[in-house]
Amino acid sequence: MESNSAARLKAELIEHNVSGSFDAGNFALLTKKPRLIDTLANQLLETHFPASLQNNIADELGFDIQHTLSQRDPKFCQMVLRAYNYQCAICGFNMRHDNAPIALEAAHIRWKQHQGPCEVPNGLALCAIHHKAFDRGSIGLDENMRIVISEAVNGTSAVVQQLFWDYAEKVITLPQSKSNYPNEKFIEWHQTEVFKKA
Ligand SMILES: [Zn+2]
């Protein structure tokens, strides 16, 4: 979890609408080489946000990013999917194309970009939709591994109801071995830093 002083600082920055800017020399450089802006945006996104969110943020802010296929640990994905029996911990989605799982991903609970380790207790097997919603803070977990849904979630289709609200307060499907359960300190980080209650 972030220290109190860091959390306070962040709240103050938001409250006072603090923004930054470049000094004259760097500003001139960026004006002369506009491609540099996308490169910098790319680096900032890869350093601070999980891959599932990078494209969305870039689209919202109008940056053109090219993925440099960030260093994912292939073992992490395999270990997490195996621990969760190759199905989404929330909805149980487990579609395969022959033997290959489709749209099933290993999510980091505490983001790798925020010192989250590539270990099973920091992972969750999630389908692509629940992964994206988890990283965006639309869904979270409480200390009893129950699913919590952000009040910001909306959508009128029956599928949204089935994929989100129907799982509210349900316990996720946990791994066989307790040593693989999500670690509460990572869950706490996600609750504080990512999940958006309202
Ligand atoms: Zn799912």
PDB file of C-alpha atoms and ligand atoms in Angstrom:
ATOM      1  CA  MET A   1       0.000   0.000   0.000  1.00  0.00           C
ATOM      2  CA  GLU A   2       1.094   3.524  -0.673  1.00  0.00           C
ATOM      3  CA  SER A   3       2.303   5.454   2.342  1.00  0.00           C
ATOM      4  CA  ASN A   4      -0.128   7.941   3.810  1.00  0.00           C
ATOM      5  CA  SER A   5       2.047  10.865   2.845  1.00  0.00           C
ATOM      6  CA  ALA A   6       2.159   9.715  -0.802  1.00  0.00           C
ATOM      7  CA  ALA A   7      -1.626   9.296  -0.859  1.00  0.00           C
ATOM      8  CA  ARG A   8      -2.057  12.731   0.717  1.00  0.00           C
ATOM      9  CA  LEU A   9       0.300  14.295  -1.801  1.00  0.00           C
ATOM     10  CA  LYS A  10      -1.634  12.742  -4.679  1.00  0.00           C
ATOM     11  CA  ALA A  11      -4.941  14.046  -3.285  1.00  0.00           C
ATOM     12  CA  GLU A  12      -3.423  17.528  -2.962  1.00  0.00           C
ATOM     13  CA  LEU A  13      -2.135  17.460  -6.530  1.00  0.00           C
ATOM     14  CA  ILE A  14      -5.599  16.563  -7.782  1.00  0.00           C
ATOM     15  CA  GLU A  15      -7.377  19.052  -5.510  1.00  0.00           C
ATOM     16  CA  HIS A  16      -5.217  21.978  -6.594  1.00  0.00           C
ATOM     17  CA  ASN A  17      -5.278  20.967 -10.236  1.00  0.00           C
ATOM     18  CA  VAL A  18      -1.482  20.884 -10.376  1.00  0.00           C
ATOM     19  CA  SER A  19      -0.014  20.486 -13.837  1.00  0.00           C
ATOM     20  CA  GLY A  20       3.504  20.430 -15.201  1.00  0.00           C
ATOM     21  CA  SER A  21       5.172  21.841 -18.259  1.00  0.00           C
ATOM     22  CA  PHE A  22       8.464  21.687 -20.134  1.00  0.00           C
ATOM     23  CA  ASP A  23      11.225  24.256 -19.958  1.00  0.00           C
ATOM     24  CA  ALA A  24      11.831  26.349 -23.064  1.00  0.00           C
ATOM     25  CA  GLY A  25      14.666  24.200 -24.444  1.00  0.00           C
ATOM     26  CA  ASN A  26      12.761  20.930 -24.227  1.00  0.00           C
ATOM     27  CA  PHE A  27       9.572  22.540 -25.450  1.00  0.00           C
ATOM     28  CA  ALA A  28      11.409  23.749 -28.569  1.00  0.00           C
ATOM     29  CA  LEU A  29      12.804  20.241 -29.074  1.00  0.00           C
ATOM     30  CA  LEU A  30       9.344  18.672 -28.836  1.00  0.00           C
ATOM     31  CA  THR A  31       7.921  21.223 -31.260  1.00  0.00           C
ATOM     32  CA  LYS A  32      10.681  20.444 -33.719  1.00  0.00           C
ATOM     33  CA  LYS A  33      10.350  16.669 -33.339  1.00  0.00           C
ATOM     34  CA  PRO A  34       6.690  15.891 -32.638  1.00  0.00           C
ATOM     35  CA  ARG A  35       7.322  12.127 -32.907  1.00  0.00           C
ATOM     36  CA  LEU A  36       9.172  12.470 -29.617  1.00  0.00           C
ATOM     37  CA  ILE A  37       5.849  13.237 -27.928  1.00  0.00           C
ATOM     38  CA  ASP A  38       4.472   9.817 -28.841  1.00  0.00           C
ATOM     39  CA  THR A  39       7.712   8.175 -27.765  1.00  0.00           C
ATOM     40  CA  LEU A  40       7.565   9.870 -24.376  1.00  0.00           C
ATOM     41  CA  ALA A  41       3.877   9.040 -23.978  1.00  0.00           C
ATOM     42  CA  ASN A  42       4.701   5.435 -24.840  1.00  0.00           C
ATOM     43  CA  GLN A  43       7.404   5.285 -22.187  1.00  0.00           C
ATOM     44  CA  LEU A  44       5.173   6.854 -19.542  1.00  0.00           C
ATOM     45  CA  LEU A  45       2.349   4.421 -20.294  1.00  0.00           C
ATOM     46  CA  GLU A  46       4.594   1.361 -20.224  1.00  0.00           C
ATOM     47  CA  THR A  47       6.236   2.479 -16.993  1.00  0.00           C
ATOM     48  CA  HIS A  48       3.062   3.253 -15.084  1.00  0.00           C
ATOM     49  CA  PHE A  49       0.085   1.324 -16.496  1.00  0.00           C
ATOM     50  CA  PRO A  50      -0.710  -2.337 -17.200  1.00  0.00           C
ATOM     51  CA  ALA A  51      -0.820  -3.405 -20.840  1.00  0.00           C
ATOM     52  CA  SER A  52      -4.602  -3.849 -20.729  1.00  0.00           C
ATOM     53  CA  LEU A  53      -5.051  -0.099 -20.144  1.00  0.00           C
ATOM     54  CA  GLN A  54      -2.286   1.387 -22.283  1.00  0.00           C
ATOM     55  CA  ASN A  55      -4.258   1.445 -25.549  1.00  0.00           C
ATOM     56  CA  ASN A  56      -7.345   2.986 -23.924  1.00  0.00           C
ATOM     57  CA  ILE A  57      -5.410   5.801 -22.296  1.00  0.00           C
ATOM     58  CA  ALA A  58      -3.472   6.483 -25.487  1.00  0.00           C
ATOM     59  CA  ASP A  59      -6.717   6.623 -27.484  1.00  0.00           C
ATOM     60  CA  GLU A  60      -8.370   8.949 -24.963  1.00  0.00           C
ATOM     61  CA  LEU A  61      -5.422  11.317 -24.997  1.00  0.00           C
ATOM     62  CA  GLY A  62      -4.767  11.042 -28.723  1.00  0.00           C
ATOM     63  CA  PHE A  63      -1.320   9.450 -28.602  1.00  0.00           C
ATOM     64  CA  ASP A  64      -0.079   7.033 -31.185  1.00  0.00           C
ATOM     65  CA  ILE A  65       1.640   4.204 -29.385  1.00  0.00           C
ATOM     66  CA  GLN A  66       3.492   1.222 -30.725  1.00  0.00           C
ATOM     67  CA  HIS A  67       3.925  -1.636 -28.358  1.00  0.00           C
ATOM     68  CA  THR A  68       7.445  -2.732 -27.716  1.00  0.00           C
ATOM     69  CA  LEU A  69       6.046  -5.991 -26.328  1.00  0.00           C
ATOM     70  CA  SER A  70       7.025  -5.275 -22.778  1.00  0.00           C
ATOM     71  CA  GLN A  71       8.928  -7.914 -20.911  1.00  0.00           C
ATOM     72  CA  ARG A  72       6.157 -10.226 -19.752  1.00  0.00           C
ATOM     73  CA  ASP A  73       7.124 -13.238 -17.786  1.00  0.00           C
ATOM     74  CA  PRO A  74       5.690 -16.168 -19.778  1.00  0.00           C
ATOM     75  CA  LYS A  75       6.068 -18.418 -16.727  1.00  0.00           C
ATOM     76  CA  PHE A  76       3.821 -16.094 -14.707  1.00  0.00           C
ATOM     77  CA  CYS A  77       0.983 -16.535 -17.170  1.00  0.00           C
ATOM     78  CA  GLN A  78       1.336 -20.302 -17.211  1.00  0.00           C
ATOM     79  CA  MET A  79       1.645 -20.617 -13.424  1.00  0.00           C
ATOM     80  CA  VAL A  80      -1.406 -18.431 -12.801  1.00  0.00           C
ATOM     81  CA  LEU A  81      -3.624 -20.108 -15.413  1.00  0.00           C
ATOM     82  CA  ARG A  82      -2.634 -23.499 -14.089  1.00  0.00           C
ATOM     83  CA  ALA A  83      -3.365 -22.526 -10.470  1.00  0.00           C
ATOM     84  CA  TYR A  84      -6.849 -21.399 -11.520  1.00  0.00           C
ATOM     85  CA  ASN A  85      -7.465 -24.506 -13.592  1.00  0.00           C
ATOM     86  CA  TYR A  86      -7.459 -22.521 -16.837  1.00  0.00           C
ATOM     87  CA  GLN A  87     -10.656 -20.623 -16.184  1.00  0.00           C
ATOM     88  CA  CYS A  88     -11.702 -17.100 -15.266  1.00  0.00           C
ATOM     89  CA  ALA A  89     -11.750 -16.762 -11.462  1.00  0.00           C
ATOM     90  CA  ILE A  90     -14.898 -14.669 -11.754  1.00  0.00           C
ATOM     91  CA  CYS A  91     -17.114 -16.169 -14.466  1.00  0.00           C
ATOM     92  CA  GLY A  92     -15.454 -19.512 -15.183  1.00  0.00           C
ATOM     93  CA  PHE A  93     -14.952 -18.684 -18.879  1.00  0.00           C
ATOM     94  CA  ASN A  94     -12.711 -21.388 -20.329  1.00  0.00           C
ATOM     95  CA  MET A  95     -13.140 -21.464 -24.096  1.00  0.00           C
ATOM     96  CA  ARG A  96     -10.453 -23.318 -25.961  1.00  0.00           C
ATOM     97  CA  HIS A  97      -9.515 -23.523 -29.618  1.00  0.00           C
ATOM     98  CA  ASP A  98      -8.476 -27.141 -29.684  1.00  0.00           C
ATOM     99  CA  ASN A  99      -6.009 -27.110 -26.792  1.00  0.00           C
ATOM    100  CA  ALA A 100      -5.326 -23.373 -26.723  1.00  0.00           C
ATOM    101  CA  PRO A 101      -7.213 -21.209 -24.242  1.00  0.00           C
ATOM    102  CA  ILE A 102      -8.772 -18.148 -25.903  1.00  0.00           C
ATOM    103  CA  ALA A 103      -9.142 -14.738 -24.232  1.00  0.00           C
ATOM    104  CA  LEU A 104      -7.961 -16.081 -20.892  1.00  0.00           C
ATOM    105  CA  GLU A 105      -5.290 -13.956 -19.258  1.00  0.00           C
ATOM    106  CA  ALA A 106      -3.139 -13.737 -16.148  1.00  0.00           C
ATOM    107  CA  ALA A 107      -3.797 -10.432 -14.386  1.00  0.00           C
ATOM    108  CA  HIS A 108      -1.420  -8.842 -11.892  1.00  0.00           C
ATOM    109  CA  ILE A 109      -3.331  -7.758  -8.777  1.00  0.00           C
ATOM    110  CA  ARG A 110      -0.650  -5.240  -7.823  1.00  0.00           C
ATOM    111  CA  TRP A 111       0.531  -3.876 -11.148  1.00  0.00           C
ATOM    112  CA  LYS A 112       3.989  -4.870 -12.287  1.00  0.00           C
ATOM    113  CA  GLN A 113       4.571  -1.166 -12.951  1.00  0.00           C
ATOM    114  CA  HIS A 114       4.049  -0.608  -9.213  1.00  0.00           C
ATOM    115  CA  GLN A 115       6.436  -3.303  -7.977  1.00  0.00           C
ATOM    116  CA  GLY A 116       3.863  -6.107  -8.146  1.00  0.00           C
ATOM    117  CA  PRO A 117       5.781  -9.403  -8.347  1.00  0.00           C
ATOM    118  CA  CYS A 118       5.209 -11.999 -11.083  1.00  0.00           C
ATOM    119  CA  GLU A 119       4.082 -14.648  -8.579  1.00  0.00           C
ATOM    120  CA  VAL A 120       0.857 -16.628  -8.336  1.00  0.00           C
ATOM    121  CA  PRO A 121      -0.329 -14.912  -5.094  1.00  0.00           C
ATOM    122  CA  ASN A 122      -0.200 -11.649  -7.059  1.00  0.00           C
ATOM    123  CA  GLY A 123      -2.098 -13.141  -9.998  1.00  0.00           C
ATOM    124  CA  LEU A 124      -5.626 -13.914 -11.068  1.00  0.00           C
ATOM    125  CA  ALA A 125      -6.762 -15.872 -14.106  1.00  0.00           C
ATOM    126  CA  LEU A 126      -9.369 -13.668 -15.754  1.00  0.00           C
ATOM    127  CA  CYS A 127     -11.157 -13.619 -19.080  1.00  0.00           C
ATOM    128  CA  ALA A 128     -10.273 -10.609 -21.238  1.00  0.00           C
ATOM    129  CA  ILE A 129     -13.394  -8.675 -20.172  1.00  0.00           C
ATOM    130  CA  HIS A 130     -12.949  -9.192 -16.445  1.00  0.00           C
ATOM    131  CA  HIS A 131      -9.220  -8.497 -16.765  1.00  0.00           C
ATOM    132  CA  LYS A 132      -9.860  -5.143 -18.376  1.00  0.00           C
ATOM    133  CA  ALA A 133     -12.555  -4.251 -15.838  1.00  0.00           C
ATOM    134  CA  PHE A 134     -10.286  -5.303 -12.950  1.00  0.00           C
ATOM    135  CA  ASP A 135      -7.366  -3.174 -14.181  1.00  0.00           C
ATOM    136  CA  ARG A 136      -9.696  -0.226 -14.783  1.00  0.00           C
ATOM    137  CA  GLY A 137     -11.061  -0.413 -11.225  1.00  0.00           C
ATOM    138  CA  SER A 138     -14.608  -1.311 -12.331  1.00  0.00           C
ATOM    139  CA  ILE A 139     -14.404  -4.441 -10.217  1.00  0.00           C
ATOM    140  CA  GLY A 140     -12.357  -5.312  -7.180  1.00  0.00           C
ATOM    141  CA  LEU A 141     -12.062  -7.861  -4.398  1.00  0.00           C
ATOM    142  CA  ASP A 142     -12.730  -7.416  -0.715  1.00  0.00           C
ATOM    143  CA  GLU A 143     -10.687  -9.030   2.048  1.00  0.00           C
ATOM    144  CA  ASN A 144     -12.881 -12.159   1.877  1.00  0.00           C
ATOM    145  CA  MET A 145     -12.215 -12.567  -1.878  1.00  0.00           C
ATOM    146  CA  ARG A 146     -15.716 -11.430  -2.715  1.00  0.00           C
ATOM    147  CA  ILE A 147     -16.298  -9.479  -5.905  1.00  0.00           C
ATOM    148  CA  VAL A 148     -17.184  -5.817  -5.525  1.00  0.00           C
ATOM    149  CA  ILE A 149     -18.584  -3.768  -8.386  1.00  0.00           C
ATOM    150  CA  SER A 150     -17.916  -0.050  -8.797  1.00  0.00           C
ATOM    151  CA  GLU A 151     -20.913   2.234  -8.703  1.00  0.00           C
ATOM    152  CA  ALA A 152     -19.540   3.691 -11.937  1.00  0.00           C
ATOM    153  CA  VAL A 153     -20.373   0.499 -13.860  1.00  0.00           C
ATOM    154  CA  ASN A 154     -23.391   0.929 -16.098  1.00  0.00           C
ATOM    155  CA  GLY A 155     -24.827  -0.557 -19.256  1.00  0.00           C
ATOM    156  CA  THR A 156     -28.303  -1.731 -20.077  1.00  0.00           C
ATOM    157  CA  SER A 157     -27.735  -5.021 -21.841  1.00  0.00           C
ATOM    158  CA  ALA A 158     -28.486  -8.293 -20.138  1.00  0.00           C
ATOM    159  CA  VAL A 159     -24.875  -9.322 -20.768  1.00  0.00           C
ATOM    160  CA  VAL A 160     -23.604  -6.501 -18.553  1.00  0.00           C
ATOM    161  CA  GLN A 161     -25.967  -7.659 -15.833  1.00  0.00           C
ATOM    162  CA  GLN A 162     -24.762 -11.246 -16.211  1.00  0.00           C
ATOM    163  CA  LEU A 163     -21.049 -10.389 -16.393  1.00  0.00           C
ATOM    164  CA  PHE A 164     -20.995  -7.839 -13.581  1.00  0.00           C
ATOM    165  CA  TRP A 165     -23.840  -7.380 -11.115  1.00  0.00           C
ATOM    166  CA  ASP A 166     -24.753 -11.069 -11.019  1.00  0.00           C
ATOM    167  CA  TYR A 167     -21.283 -11.691  -9.534  1.00  0.00           C
ATOM    168  CA  ALA A 168     -21.483  -8.952  -6.901  1.00  0.00           C
ATOM    169  CA  GLU A 169     -20.494 -10.292  -3.475  1.00  0.00           C
ATOM    170  CA  LYS A 170     -19.791 -13.771  -4.859  1.00  0.00           C
ATOM    171  CA  VAL A 171     -16.493 -15.327  -3.828  1.00  0.00           C
ATOM    172  CA  ILE A 172     -14.090 -15.872  -6.727  1.00  0.00           C
ATOM    173  CA  THR A 173     -13.110 -19.405  -7.671  1.00  0.00           C
ATOM    174  CA  LEU A 174      -9.903 -19.945  -5.727  1.00  0.00           C
ATOM    175  CA  PRO A 175      -6.923 -22.191  -6.542  1.00  0.00           C
ATOM    176  CA  GLN A 176      -6.703 -25.676  -5.040  1.00  0.00           C
ATOM    177  CA  SER A 177      -3.692 -24.822  -2.941  1.00  0.00           C
ATOM    178  CA  LYS A 178      -3.970 -22.141  -0.259  1.00  0.00           C
ATOM    179  CA  SER A 179      -0.398 -21.061  -0.982  1.00  0.00           C
ATOM    180  CA  ASN A 180      -1.653 -19.852  -4.369  1.00  0.00           C
ATOM    181  CA  TYR A 181      -4.515 -17.753  -2.973  1.00  0.00           C
ATOM    182  CA  PRO A 182      -4.292 -14.040  -3.678  1.00  0.00           C
ATOM    183  CA  ASN A 183      -2.194 -12.377  -1.025  1.00  0.00           C
ATOM    184  CA  GLU A 184      -4.132  -9.873   1.043  1.00  0.00           C
ATOM    185  CA  LYS A 185      -1.473  -7.177   0.794  1.00  0.00           C
ATOM    186  CA  PHE A 186      -1.824  -7.151  -3.006  1.00  0.00           C
ATOM    187  CA  ILE A 187      -5.621  -7.099  -2.742  1.00  0.00           C
ATOM    188  CA  GLU A 188      -5.343  -4.186  -0.336  1.00  0.00           C
ATOM    189  CA  TRP A 189      -3.131  -2.327  -2.828  1.00  0.00           C
ATOM    190  CA  HIS A 190      -5.682  -2.906  -5.593  1.00  0.00           C
ATOM    191  CA  GLN A 191      -8.537  -1.722  -3.350  1.00  0.00           C
ATOM    192  CA  THR A 192      -6.683   1.466  -2.444  1.00  0.00           C
ATOM    193  CA  GLU A 193      -4.988   2.317  -5.706  1.00  0.00           C
ATOM    194  CA  VAL A 194      -7.135   0.884  -8.504  1.00  0.00           C
ATOM    195  CA  PHE A 195     -10.680   0.017  -7.459  1.00  0.00           C
ATOM    196  CA  LYS A 196     -13.066   2.916  -7.851  1.00  0.00           C
ATOM    197  CA  LYS A 197     -15.875   2.421  -5.395  1.00  0.00           C
ATOM    198  CA  ALA A 198     -17.893   5.343  -6.726  1.00  0.00           C
TER     199      ALA A 198
HETATM  200 ZN    ZN B   1     -14.636 -13.657 -16.708  1.00  0.00          ZN
END
